[in-house]
Tab-separated table of C-alpha atoms and ligand atoms in Angstrom:
chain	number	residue	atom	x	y	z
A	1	UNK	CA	111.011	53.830	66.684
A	2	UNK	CA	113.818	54.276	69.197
A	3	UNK	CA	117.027	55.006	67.375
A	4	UNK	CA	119.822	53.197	68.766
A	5	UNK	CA	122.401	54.816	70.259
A	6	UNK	CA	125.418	52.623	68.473
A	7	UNK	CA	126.477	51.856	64.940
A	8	UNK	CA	126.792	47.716	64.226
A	9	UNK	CA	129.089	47.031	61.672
A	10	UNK	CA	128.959	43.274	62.473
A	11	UNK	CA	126.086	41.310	64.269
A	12	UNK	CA	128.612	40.160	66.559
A	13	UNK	CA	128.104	43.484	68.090
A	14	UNK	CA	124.185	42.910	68.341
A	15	UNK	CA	124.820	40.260	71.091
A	16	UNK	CA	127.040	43.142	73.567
A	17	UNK	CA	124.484	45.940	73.020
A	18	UNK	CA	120.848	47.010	74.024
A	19	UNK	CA	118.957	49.046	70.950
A	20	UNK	CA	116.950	50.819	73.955
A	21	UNK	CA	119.685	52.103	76.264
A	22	UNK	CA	120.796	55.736	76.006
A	23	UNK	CA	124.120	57.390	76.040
A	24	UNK	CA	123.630	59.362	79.305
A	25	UNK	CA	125.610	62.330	80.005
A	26	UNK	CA	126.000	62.203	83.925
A	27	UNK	CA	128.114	65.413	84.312
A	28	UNK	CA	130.279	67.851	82.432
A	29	UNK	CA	132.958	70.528	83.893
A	30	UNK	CA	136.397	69.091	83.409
A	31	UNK	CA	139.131	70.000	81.259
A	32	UNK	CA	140.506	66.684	80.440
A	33	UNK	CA	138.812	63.938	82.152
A	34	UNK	CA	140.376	60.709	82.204
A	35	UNK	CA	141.138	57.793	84.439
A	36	UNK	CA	137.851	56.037	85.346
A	37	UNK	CA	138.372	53.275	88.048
A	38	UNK	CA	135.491	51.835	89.521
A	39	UNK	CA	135.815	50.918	93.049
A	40	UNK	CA	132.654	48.217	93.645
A	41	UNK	CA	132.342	48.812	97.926
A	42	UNK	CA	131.926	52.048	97.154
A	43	UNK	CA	129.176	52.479	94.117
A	44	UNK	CA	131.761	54.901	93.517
A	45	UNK	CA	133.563	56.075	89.937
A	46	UNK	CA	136.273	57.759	90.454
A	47	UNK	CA	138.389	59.955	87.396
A	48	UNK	CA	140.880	62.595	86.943
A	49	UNK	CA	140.288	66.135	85.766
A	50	UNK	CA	144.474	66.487	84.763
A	51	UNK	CA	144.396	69.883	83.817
A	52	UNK	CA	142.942	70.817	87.127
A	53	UNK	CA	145.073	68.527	89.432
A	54	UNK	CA	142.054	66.636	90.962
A	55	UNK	CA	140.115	63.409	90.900
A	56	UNK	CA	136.314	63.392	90.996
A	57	UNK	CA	134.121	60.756	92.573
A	58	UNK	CA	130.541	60.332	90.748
A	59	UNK	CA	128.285	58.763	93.152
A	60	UNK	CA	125.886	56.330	92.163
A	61	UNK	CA	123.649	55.897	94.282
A	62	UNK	CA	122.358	59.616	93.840
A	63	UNK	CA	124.200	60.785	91.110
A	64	UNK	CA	126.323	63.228	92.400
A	65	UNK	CA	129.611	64.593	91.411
A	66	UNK	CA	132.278	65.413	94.324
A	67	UNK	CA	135.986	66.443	94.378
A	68	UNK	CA	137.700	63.391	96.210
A	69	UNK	CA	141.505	64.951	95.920
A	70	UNK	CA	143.248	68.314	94.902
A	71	UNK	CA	146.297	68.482	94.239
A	72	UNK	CA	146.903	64.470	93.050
A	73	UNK	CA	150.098	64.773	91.318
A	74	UNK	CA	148.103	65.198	88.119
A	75	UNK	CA	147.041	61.504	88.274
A	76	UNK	CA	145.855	60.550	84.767
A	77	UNK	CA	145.016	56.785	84.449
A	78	UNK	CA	143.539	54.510	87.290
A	79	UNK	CA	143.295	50.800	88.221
A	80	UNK	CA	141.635	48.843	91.184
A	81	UNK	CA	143.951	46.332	92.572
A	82	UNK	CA	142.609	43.156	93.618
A	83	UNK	CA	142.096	44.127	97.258
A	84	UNK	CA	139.724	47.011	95.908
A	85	UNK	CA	142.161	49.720	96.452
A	86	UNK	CA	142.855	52.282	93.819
A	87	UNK	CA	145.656	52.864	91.875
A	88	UNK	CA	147.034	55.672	90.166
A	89	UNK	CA	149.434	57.204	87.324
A	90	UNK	CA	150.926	60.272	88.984
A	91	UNK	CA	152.109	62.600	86.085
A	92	UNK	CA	153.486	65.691	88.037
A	93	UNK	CA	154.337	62.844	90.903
A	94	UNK	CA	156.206	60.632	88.121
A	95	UNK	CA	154.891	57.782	90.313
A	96	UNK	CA	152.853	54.852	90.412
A	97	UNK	CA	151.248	55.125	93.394
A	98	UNK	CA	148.196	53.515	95.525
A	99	UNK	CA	145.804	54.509	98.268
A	100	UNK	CA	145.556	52.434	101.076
A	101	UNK	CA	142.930	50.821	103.139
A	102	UNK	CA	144.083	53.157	106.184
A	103	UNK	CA	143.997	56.341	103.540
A	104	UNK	CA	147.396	56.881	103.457
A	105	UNK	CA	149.633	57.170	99.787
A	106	UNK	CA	151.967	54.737	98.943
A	107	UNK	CA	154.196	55.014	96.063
A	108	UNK	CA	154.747	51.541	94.372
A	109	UNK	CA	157.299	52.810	91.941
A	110	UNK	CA	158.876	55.721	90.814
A	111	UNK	CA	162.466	54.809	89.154
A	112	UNK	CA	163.486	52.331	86.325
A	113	UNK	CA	167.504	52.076	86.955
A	114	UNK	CA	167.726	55.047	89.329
A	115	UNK	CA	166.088	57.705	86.690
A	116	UNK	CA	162.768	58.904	87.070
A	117	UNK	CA	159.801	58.318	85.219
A	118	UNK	CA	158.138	60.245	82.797
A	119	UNK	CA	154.442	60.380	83.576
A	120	UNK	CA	153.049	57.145	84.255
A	121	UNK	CA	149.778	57.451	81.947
A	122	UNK	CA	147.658	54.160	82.087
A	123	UNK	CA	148.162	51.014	84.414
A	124	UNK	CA	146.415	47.552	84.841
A	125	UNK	CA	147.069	44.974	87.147
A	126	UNK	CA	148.040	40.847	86.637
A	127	UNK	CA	146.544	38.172	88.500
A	128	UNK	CA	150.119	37.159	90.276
A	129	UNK	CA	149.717	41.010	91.783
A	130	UNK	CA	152.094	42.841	89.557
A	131	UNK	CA	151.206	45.848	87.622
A	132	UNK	CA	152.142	47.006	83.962
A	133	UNK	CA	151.945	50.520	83.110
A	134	UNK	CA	152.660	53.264	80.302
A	135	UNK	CA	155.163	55.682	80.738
A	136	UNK	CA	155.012	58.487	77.852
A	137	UNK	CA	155.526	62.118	78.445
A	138	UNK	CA	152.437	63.720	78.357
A	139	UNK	CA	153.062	64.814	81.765
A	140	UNK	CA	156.257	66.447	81.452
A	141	UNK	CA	155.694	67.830	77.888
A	142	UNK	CA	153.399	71.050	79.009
A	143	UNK	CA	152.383	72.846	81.982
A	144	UNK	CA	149.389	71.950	81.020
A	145	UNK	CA	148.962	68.406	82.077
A	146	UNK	CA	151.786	68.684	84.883
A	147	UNK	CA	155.282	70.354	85.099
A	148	UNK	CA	157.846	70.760	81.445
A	149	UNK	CA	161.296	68.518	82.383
A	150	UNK	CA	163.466	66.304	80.429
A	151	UNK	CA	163.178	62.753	80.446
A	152	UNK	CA	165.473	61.474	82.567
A	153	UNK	CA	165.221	57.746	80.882
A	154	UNK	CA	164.899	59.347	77.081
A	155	UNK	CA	162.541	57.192	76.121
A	156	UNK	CA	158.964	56.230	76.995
A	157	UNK	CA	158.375	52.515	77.689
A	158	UNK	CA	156.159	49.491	79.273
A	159	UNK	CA	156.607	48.144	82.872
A	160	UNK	CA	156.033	46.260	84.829
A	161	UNK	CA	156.115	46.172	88.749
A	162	UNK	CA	156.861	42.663	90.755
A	163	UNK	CA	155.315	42.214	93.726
A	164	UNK	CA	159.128	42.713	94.976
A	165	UNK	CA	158.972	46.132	93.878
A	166	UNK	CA	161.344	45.419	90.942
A	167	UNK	CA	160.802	47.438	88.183
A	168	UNK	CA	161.642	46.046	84.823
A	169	UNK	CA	161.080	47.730	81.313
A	170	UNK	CA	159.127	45.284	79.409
A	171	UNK	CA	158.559	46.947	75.557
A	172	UNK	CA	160.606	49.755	74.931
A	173	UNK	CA	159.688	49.828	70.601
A	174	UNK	CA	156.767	52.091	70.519
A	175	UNK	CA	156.540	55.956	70.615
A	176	UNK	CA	154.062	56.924	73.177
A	177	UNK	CA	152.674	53.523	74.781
A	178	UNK	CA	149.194	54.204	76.278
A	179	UNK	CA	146.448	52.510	77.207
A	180	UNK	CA	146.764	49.355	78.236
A	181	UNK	CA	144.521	46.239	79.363
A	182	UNK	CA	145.114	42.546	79.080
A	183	UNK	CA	142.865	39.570	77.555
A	184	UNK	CA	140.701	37.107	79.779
A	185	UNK	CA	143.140	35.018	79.826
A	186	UNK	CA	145.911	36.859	80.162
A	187	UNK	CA	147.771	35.479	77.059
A	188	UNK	CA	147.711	38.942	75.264
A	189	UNK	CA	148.918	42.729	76.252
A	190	UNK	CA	146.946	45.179	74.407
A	191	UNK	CA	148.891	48.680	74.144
A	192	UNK	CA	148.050	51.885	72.527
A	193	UNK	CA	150.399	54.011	70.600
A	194	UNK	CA	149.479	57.837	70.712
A	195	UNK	CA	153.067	58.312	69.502
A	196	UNK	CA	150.986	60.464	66.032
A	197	UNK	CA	150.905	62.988	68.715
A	198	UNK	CA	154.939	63.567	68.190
A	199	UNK	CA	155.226	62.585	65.377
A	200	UNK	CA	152.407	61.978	62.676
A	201	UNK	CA	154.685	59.092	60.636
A	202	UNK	CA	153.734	56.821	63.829
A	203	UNK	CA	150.143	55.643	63.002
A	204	UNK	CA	147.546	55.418	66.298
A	205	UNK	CA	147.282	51.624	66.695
A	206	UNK	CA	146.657	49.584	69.440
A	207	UNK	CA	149.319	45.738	69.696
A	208	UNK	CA	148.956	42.517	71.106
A	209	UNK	CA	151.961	41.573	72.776
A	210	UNK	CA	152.008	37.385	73.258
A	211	UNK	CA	152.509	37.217	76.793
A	212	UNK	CA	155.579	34.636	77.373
A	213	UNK	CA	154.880	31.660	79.114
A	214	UNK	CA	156.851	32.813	82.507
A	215	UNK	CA	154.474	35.334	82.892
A	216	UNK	CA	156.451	38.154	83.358
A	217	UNK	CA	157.344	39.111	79.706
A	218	UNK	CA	156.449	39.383	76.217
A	219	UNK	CA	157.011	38.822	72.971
A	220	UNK	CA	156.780	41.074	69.694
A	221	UNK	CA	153.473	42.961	69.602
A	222	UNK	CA	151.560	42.347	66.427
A	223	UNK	CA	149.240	45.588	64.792
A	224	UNK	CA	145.607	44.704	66.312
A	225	UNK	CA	143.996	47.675	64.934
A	226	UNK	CA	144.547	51.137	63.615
A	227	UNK	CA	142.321	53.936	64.475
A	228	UNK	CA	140.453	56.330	61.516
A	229	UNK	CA	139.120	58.911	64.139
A	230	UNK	CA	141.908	60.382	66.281
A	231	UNK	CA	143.499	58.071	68.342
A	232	UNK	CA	143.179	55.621	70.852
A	233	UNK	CA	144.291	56.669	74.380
A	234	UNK	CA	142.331	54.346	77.426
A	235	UNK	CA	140.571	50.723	76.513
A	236	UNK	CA	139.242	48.606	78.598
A	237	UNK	CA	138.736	44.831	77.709
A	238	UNK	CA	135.601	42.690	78.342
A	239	UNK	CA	134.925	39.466	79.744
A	240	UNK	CA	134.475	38.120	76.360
A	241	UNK	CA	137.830	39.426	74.876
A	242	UNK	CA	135.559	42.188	73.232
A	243	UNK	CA	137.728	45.849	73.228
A	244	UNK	CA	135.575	48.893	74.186
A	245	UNK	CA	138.343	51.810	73.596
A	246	UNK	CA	138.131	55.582	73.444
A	247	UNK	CA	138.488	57.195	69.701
A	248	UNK	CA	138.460	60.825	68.700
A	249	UNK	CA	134.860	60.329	67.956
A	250	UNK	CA	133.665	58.565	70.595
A	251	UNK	CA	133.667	54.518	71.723
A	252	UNK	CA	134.956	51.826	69.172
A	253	UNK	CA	134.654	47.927	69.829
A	254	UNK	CA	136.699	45.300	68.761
A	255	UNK	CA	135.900	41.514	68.554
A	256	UNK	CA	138.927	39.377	69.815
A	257	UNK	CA	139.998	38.788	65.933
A	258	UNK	CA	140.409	42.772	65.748
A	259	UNK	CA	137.392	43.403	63.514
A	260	UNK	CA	135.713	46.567	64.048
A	261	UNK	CA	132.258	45.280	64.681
A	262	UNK	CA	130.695	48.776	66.153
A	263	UNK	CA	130.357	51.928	67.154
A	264	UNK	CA	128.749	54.131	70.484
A	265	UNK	CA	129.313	58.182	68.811
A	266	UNK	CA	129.756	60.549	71.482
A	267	UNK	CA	129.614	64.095	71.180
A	268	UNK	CA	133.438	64.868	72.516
A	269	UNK	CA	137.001	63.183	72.163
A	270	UNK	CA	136.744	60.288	74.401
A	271	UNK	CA	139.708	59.554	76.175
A	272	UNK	CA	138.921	56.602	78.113
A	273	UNK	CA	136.488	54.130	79.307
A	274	UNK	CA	135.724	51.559	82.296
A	275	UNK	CA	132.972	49.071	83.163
A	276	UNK	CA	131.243	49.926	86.435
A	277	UNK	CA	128.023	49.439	88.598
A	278	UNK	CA	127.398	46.232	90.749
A	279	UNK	CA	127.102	43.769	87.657
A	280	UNK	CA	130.044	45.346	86.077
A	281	UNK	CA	127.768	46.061	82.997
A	282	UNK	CA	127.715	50.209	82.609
A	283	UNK	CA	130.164	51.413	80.170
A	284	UNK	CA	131.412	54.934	81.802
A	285	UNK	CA	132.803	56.607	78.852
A	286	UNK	CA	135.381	59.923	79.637
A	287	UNK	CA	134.446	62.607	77.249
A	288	UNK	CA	136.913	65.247	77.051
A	289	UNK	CA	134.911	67.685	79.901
A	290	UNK	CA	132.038	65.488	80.558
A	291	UNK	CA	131.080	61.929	82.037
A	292	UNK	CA	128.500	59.633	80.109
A	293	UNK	CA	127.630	55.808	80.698
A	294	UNK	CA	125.673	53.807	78.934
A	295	UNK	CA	124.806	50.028	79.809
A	296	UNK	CA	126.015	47.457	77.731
A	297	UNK	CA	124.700	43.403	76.911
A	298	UNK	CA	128.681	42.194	78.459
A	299	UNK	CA	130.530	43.025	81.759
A	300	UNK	CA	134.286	44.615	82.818
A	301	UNK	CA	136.212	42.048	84.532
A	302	UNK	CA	135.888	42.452	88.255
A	303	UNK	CA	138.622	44.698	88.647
A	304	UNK	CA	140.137	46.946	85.837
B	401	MG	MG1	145.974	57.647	78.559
């Protein structure tokens, strides 16, 4: 008897999983890895190492693990636009900032009303082109994970990026806003809180924030779920609405409703996760020093 590398709490979960597959552990050697953004021309995963100021591309066509930048501005959380191009959270750059086709960096933001940001942490991208992003201060809290300053903007908010340029602060009510993903359909924001980090009387949750009919803005977030293992820093959602996120004990899913229907242990803090591979249908999972994947029975949207 093969034992299954996941916990089903609900037979919903049945339907996104294979009893067979393994949890692979691809690579191990990072600090803090984080980030994952798959970029599909490529076969390439790419993630940060923050600690360490670089990004490392796993290769998978033969499995290999490369640098692909040092220094990065301590870039912590990735996204693939939807011309394939990657995307990054700067933390010691306190920019959102892209590579482009040619190779060159281009910062797409770096000021909300002339102050700086924090540490951009975790960023997705909307179909009309503009992106939303975290700004908390893990970046600026420690030497460790970038360079100690004061906030310039004295809080740590949502934004979101126009395809103008124009920066607007879209939730400003939660501690330490995180990861963040939409639905399918782009009718819900999903943000995580790691504000328990500052201070423990904010619980690690994850909100759904209706997304106002313009497009552009939202409403009030509602609790989606609270986390019993650490917290939740990076999700990613799946085609089916399904939420794959990181825990303190390894990968938690969420049906659509917000029931916990299972669980994938891993054997470090996970703090984040993508979908990857040409039929968008490998979970890479970021353990805290090491990489692992494991395929799943659903698929990442096509970028994310
Ligand atoms: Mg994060």
């Amino acid at each position: 008897m093969v034992e299954s590398p996941h916990i089903v709490l609900d037979p919903r979960f049945n339907a996104l999983i294979f009893g067979h597959t393994k949890l692979e552990k691809l690579w191990t050697g990072a600090r803090w890895a984080e980030g994952p953004a798959y970029l599909p021309a490529a076969r390439h995963l790419i993630f940060s190492d923050i600690p360490n100021d670089r990004l490392l591309r796993f290769n998978e066509d033969d499995n290999t693990i490369s640098v692909f930048l040092t220094p990065c501005g301590h870039q912590n959380g990735h996204t693939v636009d939807h011309e394939g191009r990657l995307v990054a959270c700067e933390h010691s750059g306190r920019v959102v900032s892209r590579i482009e086709h040619d190779g060159t960096h281009k910062v797409l933001a770096s000021h909300y009303q002339g102050k700086r940001f924090n540490s951009p942490n975790d960023i997705v991208q909307k179909s009309d082109g503009s992106f939303w992003f975290t700004d908390p201060t893990y970046g600026i809290d420690s030497e460790y994970e970038g360079y100690v300053t004061e906030s310039e903007i004295g809080g740590s908010y949502v934004y979101r990026i126009d395809p103008s340029g124009a920066v607007t602060a879209l939730i400003t009510d939660m501690k330490k806003p995180n990861g963040i993903a939409f639905s399918p359909d782009e009718s819900l924001l999903y943000v995580a809180d790691t504000g328990t980090t500052h201070d423990p009387s904010f619980a690690p949750v994850i909100r759904a924030f209706p997304v106002k009919p313009d497009g552009k803005t939202v409403g009030e977030g509602k609790l989606f779920c609270t986390c019993d293992a650490g917290l939740y820093d990076g999700f990613r959602v799946d085609t089916k609405g399904n939420i794959w996120t990181s825990t303190g004990v390894g990968v938690y899913t969420y049906a659509p409703d917000g029931t916990l229907i299972g669980k994938t242990p891993v054997p470090e803090i996970v703090g984040n996760v993508t979908f990857g591979g040409p039929k968008r249908n490998r979970l890479y999972i970021m353990g805290q020093t090491s990489l692992y994947s494991i395929f799943v029975n659903t698929q990442g949207p096509k970028y994310c």
